[in-house]
Coordinates of C-alpha atoms in Angstrom, one line a residue:
Chain A
M1 CA 0.0 0.0 0.0
S2 CA 1.2 3.5 -0.8
I3 CA 1.6 4.9 2.8
R4 CA 3.7 1.8 3.7
H5 CA 6.0 2.2 0.8
G6 CA 6.0 6.0 1.0
L7 CA 7.3 5.7 4.6
L8 CA 9.9 3.2 3.5
A9 CA 11.1 5.6 0.8
L10 CA 11.5 8.4 3.3
L11 CA 13.3 6.2 5.7
E12 CA 15.7 5.1 3.1
R13 CA 17.2 8.6 3.4
G14 CA 18.0 8.0 7.1
P15 CA 16.4 7.4 10.4
R16 CA 13.2 9.4 11.1
Y17 CA 10.6 9.7 13.8
G18 CA 6.8 9.4 13.3
S19 CA 5.6 13.0 13.0
Q20 CA 8.7 13.9 11.0
L21 CA 7.6 11.2 8.5
R22 CA 4.2 12.6 8.3
T23 CA 5.5 16.1 7.6
E24 CA 7.9 14.9 4.9
F25 CA 5.2 12.7 3.3
E26 CA 2.8 15.7 3.1
S27 CA 5.4 18.2 1.8
R28 CA 6.4 15.8 -0.9
T29 CA 2.8 15.3 -2.0
G30 CA 1.5 18.8 -1.2
S31 CA -0.8 17.5 1.5
T32 CA -3.0 16.0 -1.2
W33 CA -3.4 12.9 0.9
P34 CA -3.1 14.1 4.5
L35 CA -1.9 11.6 7.0
N36 CA -2.6 11.7 10.7
V37 CA 0.1 10.7 13.1
G38 CA -1.9 7.7 14.3
Q39 CA -1.8 6.3 10.7
V40 CA 1.9 6.8 10.6
Y41 CA 2.5 5.0 13.9
T42 CA 0.1 2.1 13.0
T43 CA 1.9 1.7 9.7
L44 CA 5.3 1.9 11.3
S45 CA 4.4 -0.9 13.8
R46 CA 3.2 -3.1 10.9
L47 CA 6.4 -2.4 9.0
E48 CA 8.3 -3.3 12.2
R49 CA 6.2 -6.5 12.6
D50 CA 7.1 -7.5 9.1
G51 CA 10.8 -6.8 9.7
L52 CA 11.0 -3.9 7.2
V53 CA 11.9 -1.2 9.7
E54 CA 13.3 -1.3 13.3
Q55 CA 13.4 1.1 16.1
D56 CA 16.8 2.6 16.5
G57 CA 17.2 4.7 19.6
E58 CA 16.0 8.3 20.1
D59 CA 17.0 11.6 18.9
E60 CA 18.1 14.3 21.4
A61 CA 14.5 15.4 21.9
G62 CA 13.5 11.9 22.9
H63 CA 11.6 10.9 19.7
A64 CA 11.8 7.2 18.9
L65 CA 13.7 6.9 15.7
Y66 CA 12.9 4.3 13.0
T67 CA 15.4 2.9 10.5
I68 CA 14.9 0.8 7.4
T69 CA 16.1 -2.7 7.4
H70 CA 17.8 -4.7 4.6
A71 CA 14.5 -6.4 4.0
G72 CA 12.8 -3.0 3.9
R73 CA 15.2 -1.8 1.2
T74 CA 14.5 -4.9 -0.9
E75 CA 10.7 -4.4 -0.5
L76 CA 11.1 -0.7 -1.6
R77 CA 13.2 -1.6 -4.6
V78 CA 10.6 -4.2 -5.7
W79 CA 7.9 -1.6 -5.2
F80 CA 9.6 0.9 -7.5
E81 CA 10.1 -1.9 -10.1
R82 CA 6.6 -3.3 -10.0
P83 CA 3.9 -1.4 -11.9
V84 CA 0.9 -0.3 -9.9
D85 CA -1.9 -2.9 -10.4
R86 CA -4.5 -1.7 -12.8
T87 CA -6.3 -5.0 -13.4
S88 CA -8.7 -4.7 -10.6
P89 CA -9.9 -1.0 -10.9
A90 CA -10.9 0.8 -7.7
R91 CA -14.6 1.4 -7.4
D92 CA -15.4 4.7 -9.1
E93 CA -18.4 6.4 -7.7
L94 CA -19.0 8.5 -10.9
A95 CA -18.9 5.5 -13.2
I96 CA -21.4 3.7 -10.9
K97 CA -23.6 6.8 -10.8
L98 CA -23.8 7.2 -14.5
A99 CA -24.3 3.4 -15.0
M100 CA -27.3 3.8 -12.6
A101 CA -28.5 6.9 -14.2
V102 CA -29.0 5.2 -17.6
G103 CA -32.7 4.7 -17.9
A104 CA -33.4 5.7 -14.3
P105 CA -36.9 7.2 -13.9
G106 CA -36.9 10.9 -13.1
V107 CA -33.2 11.3 -13.8
D108 CA -31.9 13.4 -16.7
I109 CA -28.6 11.8 -17.3
R110 CA -27.4 14.9 -19.2
D111 CA -28.0 17.0 -16.1
V112 CA -26.0 14.5 -14.1
I113 CA -23.2 14.7 -16.6
Q114 CA -23.3 18.5 -16.8
S115 CA -23.2 19.0 -13.0
Q116 CA -20.2 16.7 -12.8
R117 CA -18.5 18.4 -15.7
R118 CA -18.9 21.7 -14.0
H119 CA -17.4 20.4 -10.8
T120 CA -14.6 18.6 -12.5
V121 CA -13.6 21.5 -14.7
K122 CA -13.7 23.8 -11.7
A123 CA -11.3 21.4 -9.8
M124 CA -9.1 21.6 -12.9
Q125 CA -9.1 25.4 -12.8
D126 CA -8.0 25.2 -9.2
Y127 CA -5.3 22.6 -9.8
T128 CA -4.1 24.6 -12.8
R129 CA -3.7 27.8 -10.7
L130 CA -1.8 25.8 -8.1
K131 CA 0.4 24.4 -10.9
A132 CA 1.0 27.9 -12.3
Q133 CA 2.2 29.0 -8.8
A134 CA 4.3 25.9 -8.5
L135 CA 5.9 26.5 -11.8
T136 CA 6.6 30.2 -11.0
A137 CA 8.2 29.1 -7.7
L138 CA 10.4 26.5 -9.4
E139 CA 11.5 29.0 -12.1
S140 CA 12.3 31.7 -9.6
G141 CA 14.0 29.4 -7.1
A142 CA 17.8 29.2 -7.1
E143 CA 17.7 25.5 -6.8
R144 CA 15.0 23.0 -7.6
E145 CA 13.8 21.7 -4.3
R146 CA 13.0 18.0 -4.4
D147 CA 9.7 18.6 -2.7
D148 CA 8.7 21.3 -5.1
V149 CA 9.3 19.0 -8.1
A150 CA 7.5 16.1 -6.4
W151 CA 4.5 18.4 -5.7
L152 CA 4.4 19.6 -9.3
L153 CA 4.2 16.0 -10.5
V154 CA 1.4 15.2 -8.1
L155 CA -0.5 18.3 -9.2
E156 CA -0.1 17.4 -12.8
Q157 CA -1.4 13.9 -12.1
L158 CA -4.5 15.5 -10.6
I159 CA -4.9 17.7 -13.7
F160 CA -4.5 14.7 -16.0
Q161 CA -6.9 12.7 -14.0
T162 CA -9.6 15.4 -14.0
E163 CA -9.0 16.0 -17.7
A164 CA -9.6 12.3 -18.4
E165 CA -12.8 12.5 -16.5
A166 CA -14.0 15.7 -18.3
R167 CA -13.2 14.1 -21.6
W168 CA -15.0 10.9 -20.6
L169 CA -18.1 13.0 -19.6
D170 CA -18.0 14.7 -23.0
H171 CA -17.8 11.4 -24.6
C172 CA -20.7 9.9 -22.6
E173 CA -22.9 12.8 -23.6
A174 CA -22.0 12.5 -27.3
R175 CA -22.5 8.7 -27.1
L176 CA -25.9 9.0 -25.5
I177 CA -27.0 11.5 -28.2
R178 CA -25.8 9.2 -30.9
L179 CA -27.5 6.2 -29.4
S180 CA -30.8 8.0 -29.0
A181 CA -30.6 9.3 -32.5
T182 CA -30.1 5.7 -33.9
A183 CA -32.9 4.5 -31.6
Q184 CA -35.3 7.0 -33.3
Q185 CA -34.2 6.1 -36.8
P186 CA -36.3 3.0 -37.8
G187 CA -38.8 4.0 -40.4
A188 CA -38.9 7.6 -41.5
V189 CA -36.9 10.1 -39.6
V190 CA -39.5 12.6 -38.5
A191 CA -38.0 15.8 -37.3
S192 CA -40.7 17.7 -35.5
P193 CA -40.9 21.3 -36.7
A194 CA -40.1 22.4 -33.1
A195 CA -36.9 20.4 -33.0
P196 CA -34.1 22.7 -34.2
R197 CA -31.6 21.2 -36.5
R198 CA -28.1 21.6 -35.6
V199 CA -25.5 22.7 -38.1
P200 CA -21.8 22.9 -37.8
E201 CA -20.3 26.2 -36.8
P202 CA -18.3 27.9 -39.4
G203 CA -15.2 25.8 -39.5
G204 CA -16.7 23.4 -37.0
A205 CA -16.9 19.6 -37.1
A206 CA -19.8 17.6 -38.5
S207 CA -23.3 18.2 -37.3
L208 CA -25.1 16.0 -34.9
P209 CA -27.9 13.9 -36.3
G210 CA -31.1 16.0 -36.9
G211 CA -34.0 15.7 -34.6
V212 CA -32.1 15.7 -31.3
R213 CA -34.0 17.7 -28.8
P214 CA -31.9 20.4 -27.3
G215 CA -33.2 19.9 -23.8
G216 CA -32.2 16.3 -23.2
L217 CA -32.5 12.9 -24.5
P218 CA -35.8 11.8 -26.0
P219 CA -37.9 9.8 -23.6
G220 CA -36.8 6.2 -23.7
G221 CA -33.9 7.2 -26.0
V222 CA -31.1 5.2 -24.4
T223 CA -33.4 2.4 -23.3
G224 CA -34.8 2.0 -26.7
P225 CA -34.1 -1.0 -29.0
R226 CA -30.5 -1.9 -29.0
R227 CA -30.5 -3.0 -32.6
P228 CA -32.9 -0.9 -34.5
A229 CA -34.2 -2.3 -37.8
P230 CA -32.1 -1.1 -40.7
P231 CA -33.6 2.0 -42.2
H232 CA -35.8 1.4 -45.2
R233 CA -33.9 1.8 -48.4
R234 CA -35.3 2.1 -51.9
R235 CA -34.2 -0.7 -54.2
Chain B
M1 CA -8.3 37.6 -9.5
S2 CA -10.8 38.4 -6.8
S3 CA -14.3 39.5 -7.7
S4 CA -13.9 42.4 -5.3
S5 CA -11.0 43.8 -7.3
R6 CA -12.9 43.9 -10.6
S7 CA -16.5 44.5 -9.6
P8 CA -16.2 48.3 -9.6
Q9 CA -14.8 48.1 -13.1
Q10 CA -16.7 48.3 -16.4
P11 CA -16.8 45.1 -18.4
V12 CA -14.6 45.3 -21.5
L13 CA -17.0 43.1 -23.4
Q14 CA -20.8 42.8 -22.8
L15 CA -23.0 40.4 -24.7
Q16 CA -26.7 41.1 -24.1
Q17 CA -29.4 38.7 -25.2
L18 CA -27.4 37.8 -28.2
T19 CA -29.1 35.6 -30.8
R20 CA -28.0 34.5 -34.2
V21 CA -30.3 32.8 -36.7
H22 CA -28.9 31.4 -39.9
G23 CA -31.3 30.9 -42.8
S24 CA -35.1 31.2 -42.5
G25 CA -38.2 29.2 -42.7
A26 CA -37.7 25.4 -42.8
T27 CA -33.9 25.7 -42.8
E28 CA -33.8 28.2 -40.0
V29 CA -31.0 27.4 -37.5
H30 CA -30.6 29.1 -34.2
A31 CA -26.9 29.2 -33.6
L32 CA -27.2 31.4 -30.5
R33 CA -30.2 31.8 -28.3
G34 CA -30.1 34.7 -25.9
I35 CA -26.5 34.8 -24.7
D36 CA -25.6 37.1 -21.8
L37 CA -21.9 37.5 -20.9
D38 CA -19.8 40.1 -19.3
V39 CA -16.0 40.0 -19.5
F40 CA -14.1 42.3 -17.1
P41 CA -10.5 43.6 -17.3
G42 CA -8.2 41.0 -15.8
E43 CA -10.5 38.2 -16.6
L44 CA -10.0 35.2 -18.9
V45 CA -13.2 33.4 -19.8
A46 CA -13.2 30.1 -21.5
V47 CA -16.2 29.0 -23.6
M48 CA -16.6 25.3 -24.0
G49 CA -19.2 23.1 -25.7
P50 CA -19.7 20.4 -28.3
S51 CA -19.2 21.3 -31.9
G52 CA -22.2 23.1 -33.2
S53 CA -23.0 24.6 -29.8
G54 CA -22.3 28.1 -31.0
K55 CA -18.8 28.8 -29.5
S56 CA -17.2 30.1 -32.6
T57 CA -20.3 32.1 -33.7
L58 CA -20.2 33.8 -30.3
L59 CA -16.6 34.8 -30.7
T60 CA -17.1 36.0 -34.3
I61 CA -20.0 38.2 -33.2
A62 CA -18.1 39.5 -30.2
G63 CA -15.3 40.6 -32.4
G64 CA -17.6 42.3 -34.9
L65 CA -16.8 39.9 -37.7
D66 CA -20.4 38.8 -37.9
V67 CA -23.6 40.5 -36.8
P68 CA -26.2 39.1 -34.4
S69 CA -29.8 38.6 -35.4
S70 CA -30.8 40.4 -32.2
G71 CA -29.1 41.6 -29.0
R72 CA -26.3 43.9 -28.2
V73 CA -22.5 43.6 -28.3
I74 CA -20.8 46.3 -26.3
V75 CA -17.0 46.7 -26.5
E76 CA -15.5 49.4 -24.3
N77 CA -18.8 51.1 -23.9
T78 CA -19.6 51.2 -27.7
D79 CA -22.5 49.1 -29.0
I80 CA -20.9 47.6 -32.1
T81 CA -24.2 46.3 -33.4
T82 CA -25.4 49.9 -34.0
A83 CA -22.1 51.5 -34.7
D84 CA -21.4 52.8 -38.2
R85 CA -18.8 51.1 -40.4
K86 CA -16.1 53.6 -39.6
T87 CA -16.6 53.4 -35.8
L88 CA -16.7 49.6 -36.1
A89 CA -13.5 49.5 -38.1
A90 CA -11.7 51.8 -35.7
L91 CA -12.9 49.7 -32.8
R92 CA -11.7 46.5 -34.4
R93 CA -8.3 48.1 -35.0
R94 CA -7.9 49.7 -31.6
S95 CA -9.8 47.6 -29.1
I96 CA -10.1 44.0 -30.2
G97 CA -7.3 41.5 -30.8
Y98 CA -7.8 38.1 -32.4
V99 CA -5.8 34.9 -32.0
F100 CA -6.6 32.1 -34.4
Q101 CA -5.7 28.5 -34.5
D102 CA -3.5 29.0 -37.5
Y103 CA -1.7 32.1 -36.2
N104 CA -2.6 34.3 -39.2
L105 CA 0.7 36.2 -39.2
I106 CA 1.6 37.9 -42.5
P107 CA 4.4 35.8 -44.0
A108 CA 6.2 38.6 -45.7
L109 CA 6.5 40.6 -42.5
T110 CA 8.8 40.0 -39.5
A111 CA 7.3 39.5 -36.0
A112 CA 7.8 43.1 -35.1
E113 CA 6.3 44.3 -38.4
N114 CA 3.3 42.0 -37.9
I115 CA 2.7 43.6 -34.5
A116 CA 3.3 47.1 -35.7
L117 CA 1.0 46.9 -38.8
P118 CA -2.4 47.4 -37.1
R119 CA -0.9 50.4 -35.3
E120 CA 0.4 51.9 -38.4
L121 CA -2.9 51.4 -40.2
D122 CA -4.4 53.2 -37.3
G123 CA -2.2 56.3 -37.9
T124 CA 0.7 55.7 -35.5
S125 CA 4.0 56.6 -37.0
A126 CA 6.1 53.7 -38.2
R127 CA 8.9 54.4 -35.8
K128 CA 6.5 54.6 -32.8
A129 CA 4.6 51.5 -33.9
R130 CA 7.9 49.6 -34.2
R131 CA 8.9 50.7 -30.8
E132 CA 5.6 49.6 -29.3
A133 CA 6.0 46.3 -31.1
I134 CA 9.4 45.7 -29.6
T135 CA 8.2 46.6 -26.2
A136 CA 5.2 44.3 -26.5
L137 CA 7.6 41.5 -27.5
E138 CA 10.0 42.2 -24.7
E139 CA 7.2 42.3 -22.1
M140 CA 6.5 38.7 -23.2
S141 CA 10.2 37.7 -23.2
L142 CA 10.1 37.4 -27.0
G143 CA 12.4 40.3 -27.9
H144 CA 14.8 37.8 -29.7
L145 CA 12.0 37.1 -32.3
A146 CA 11.5 40.7 -33.4
D147 CA 13.2 40.3 -36.8
R148 CA 12.2 36.8 -37.6
F149 CA 9.7 36.0 -40.3
P150 CA 6.9 33.6 -39.5
D151 CA 8.5 30.7 -41.4
E152 CA 11.6 31.2 -39.2
M153 CA 9.6 30.6 -36.0
S154 CA 8.0 27.5 -34.5
G155 CA 4.2 27.3 -34.2
G156 CA 4.4 28.1 -30.5
Q157 CA 6.5 31.2 -31.2
Q158 CA 4.2 32.4 -33.9
Q159 CA 1.2 32.0 -31.6
R160 CA 3.0 34.0 -28.9
V161 CA 3.7 36.7 -31.5
A162 CA 0.0 36.6 -32.4
I163 CA -0.9 37.2 -28.8
A164 CA 1.5 40.1 -28.7
R165 CA -0.2 41.5 -31.8
A166 CA -3.6 41.0 -30.3
L167 CA -2.8 43.1 -27.3
V168 CA -0.5 45.8 -28.8
G169 CA -1.3 49.5 -28.0
D170 CA -4.4 50.1 -26.1
R171 CA -6.2 46.9 -27.0
R172 CA -7.6 45.3 -24.0
L173 CA -9.8 42.6 -25.5
V174 CA -8.3 39.4 -26.9
L175 CA -10.6 36.8 -28.6
A176 CA -8.9 33.5 -29.1
D177 CA -10.5 30.7 -31.1
E178 CA -8.8 27.4 -30.4
P179 CA -5.4 29.1 -30.1
T180 CA -3.8 25.8 -29.1
G181 CA -5.4 23.7 -31.8
A182 CA -2.3 23.2 -33.9
L183 CA 0.2 23.0 -31.1
D184 CA 1.6 20.1 -29.1
S185 CA 0.3 19.8 -25.6
E186 CA 3.3 21.4 -23.8
T187 CA 3.6 24.3 -26.3
G188 CA -0.2 24.8 -26.1
E189 CA 0.1 25.0 -22.3
S190 CA 2.8 27.7 -22.5
V191 CA 0.7 29.7 -24.9
L192 CA -2.2 29.5 -22.5
A193 CA 0.1 30.5 -19.6
L194 CA 1.0 33.6 -21.7
L195 CA -2.6 34.5 -22.4
R196 CA -3.3 34.0 -18.7
A197 CA -0.4 36.3 -17.8
R198 CA -1.7 39.0 -20.2
C199 CA -5.1 38.8 -18.6
D200 CA -3.5 39.0 -15.1
G201 CA -1.9 42.2 -16.5
G202 CA -5.3 43.8 -17.1
A203 CA -6.5 42.5 -20.5
A204 CA -9.9 40.8 -20.9
G205 CA -9.8 37.5 -22.7
V206 CA -12.3 35.1 -24.3
L207 CA -11.0 31.7 -25.2
V208 CA -12.9 29.2 -27.2
T209 CA -11.6 25.7 -26.7
H210 CA -12.7 22.1 -26.5
E211 CA -9.7 21.1 -24.4
P212 CA -10.6 21.0 -20.7
R213 CA -7.0 21.3 -19.7
F214 CA -6.6 24.6 -21.6
A215 CA -10.0 25.9 -20.4
A216 CA -8.8 25.3 -16.9
W217 CA -6.4 28.3 -17.2
A218 CA -9.5 30.6 -17.2
D219 CA -11.1 32.4 -14.3
R220 CA -14.5 31.3 -15.5
V221 CA -15.6 28.4 -17.8
V222 CA -18.9 28.9 -19.7
F223 CA -20.6 25.8 -21.1
L224 CA -22.6 26.3 -24.2
R225 CA -25.1 23.8 -25.6
D226 CA -27.4 24.4 -28.5
G227 CA -26.5 28.1 -28.6
A228 CA -27.3 28.8 -24.9
V229 CA -25.3 29.0 -21.8
V230 CA -26.2 25.9 -19.7
D231 CA -23.7 26.3 -16.9
Q232 CA -20.6 28.0 -15.8
T233 CA -17.8 27.7 -13.2
V234 CA -15.9 30.2 -11.3
R235 CA -12.5 29.7 -9.8
S236 CA -12.4 29.1 -6.1
D237 CA -9.7 30.0 -3.8
A238 CA -7.1 27.5 -4.9
D239 CA -5.3 27.6 -1.6
S240 CA -8.3 26.1 0.2
L241 CA -8.8 23.4 -2.4
L242 CA -6.7 20.7 -1.0
T243 CA -7.8 21.3 2.5
G244 CA -11.5 20.9 1.6
R245 CA -12.5 24.4 2.4
T246 CA -13.4 25.2 -1.2
A247 CA -15.8 28.1 -1.3
E248 CA -18.2 28.7 -4.2
R249 CA -18.3 32.3 -5.3

């Protein structure tokens, strides 16, 4: 687990005590994943139990110092070499929410998507501002502090992650529109006069299928037939 | 950019109940349906939305390159929808800068000449216009590009020069249509950082983009769908973000 290995990585640089480890972990990751001292000591005692760290006297202020063992270094090296497991994805609340929103009565899935998009883009704005500050600090600093660089990498990870989410949301919306349009297609395509046709903006990409209502998906759109009969063709 | 610092100021750009209808009768298309938007000095606003949502139409009308079917476009206190041709042309030269995806620098002119040209057309002496151009470039740490021709510059450099041109002289409004579209992601980011810095310096910017990562440089992100604003974000106090005290403004 990441706290365990994070602490091992910090201890590899020399003996440390509990709250010192917490401070260093947080300054390396910009307090993105705050630790409490209790977590640190629990983790340390597990590491000690597993023979990866050991207690090694006290500093002058009386803090119990921990040091990494040979087994601990081996464990750390293996951790750096082994890719993080992606085969059993963590539960994602948003993916579950959208999966549940498909066809849910009384739920406009486009509203769910839009409110998430707004929230996600806003988080990106904030991360981006922090990143701009971090870049300025790095550029103006005489030397590049290891913690500043580490913090920048963590921030950029957050930006990429939120970006992926925003793109996925755009994709979901487009996908649902396409699916509802195909679901409507069997037989003649009747665009009601009230339904505005969309056209590409000057220089824009291809237009969306006609007849898509601006306000949301047509009722039953995404729950409609999966394989609509092929459109009637002459000859 | 705190709201308190800009609220007493007049918006540089105001869009009021803007509509744009293409065609008529059966082929009538509503590209914009009643858009209201104010952009203040020091503010960068990003406009996002799927293609066909009206983003580019909005920008073209805001810049006086197209006319709305109804509504008002007020740039620096002048309603450009009712202004006569001469006023409009002067306003476009003096107040509005454009940045396009494909840079649009004039190939036969150097970076400095490209920036000086709109000023010279506006009656500024060649010498003064050149001096302004050099200053504009230097402010953006681009002084070394002054005598280069567009084909001697990278895409990212050309786009930075285009931003300098957009904001030369007294111009305070920059309208950017997918300015990062032709750039790799890192260069795109540095162009955005520059645009951001120019807005921090007092310009007002409107950025049309479909890239959330670039929109995230803005103070405000406006979402368009089917020609209407469906939602928008404001920037929170970033320092409180990671401690969970994010406040909506």
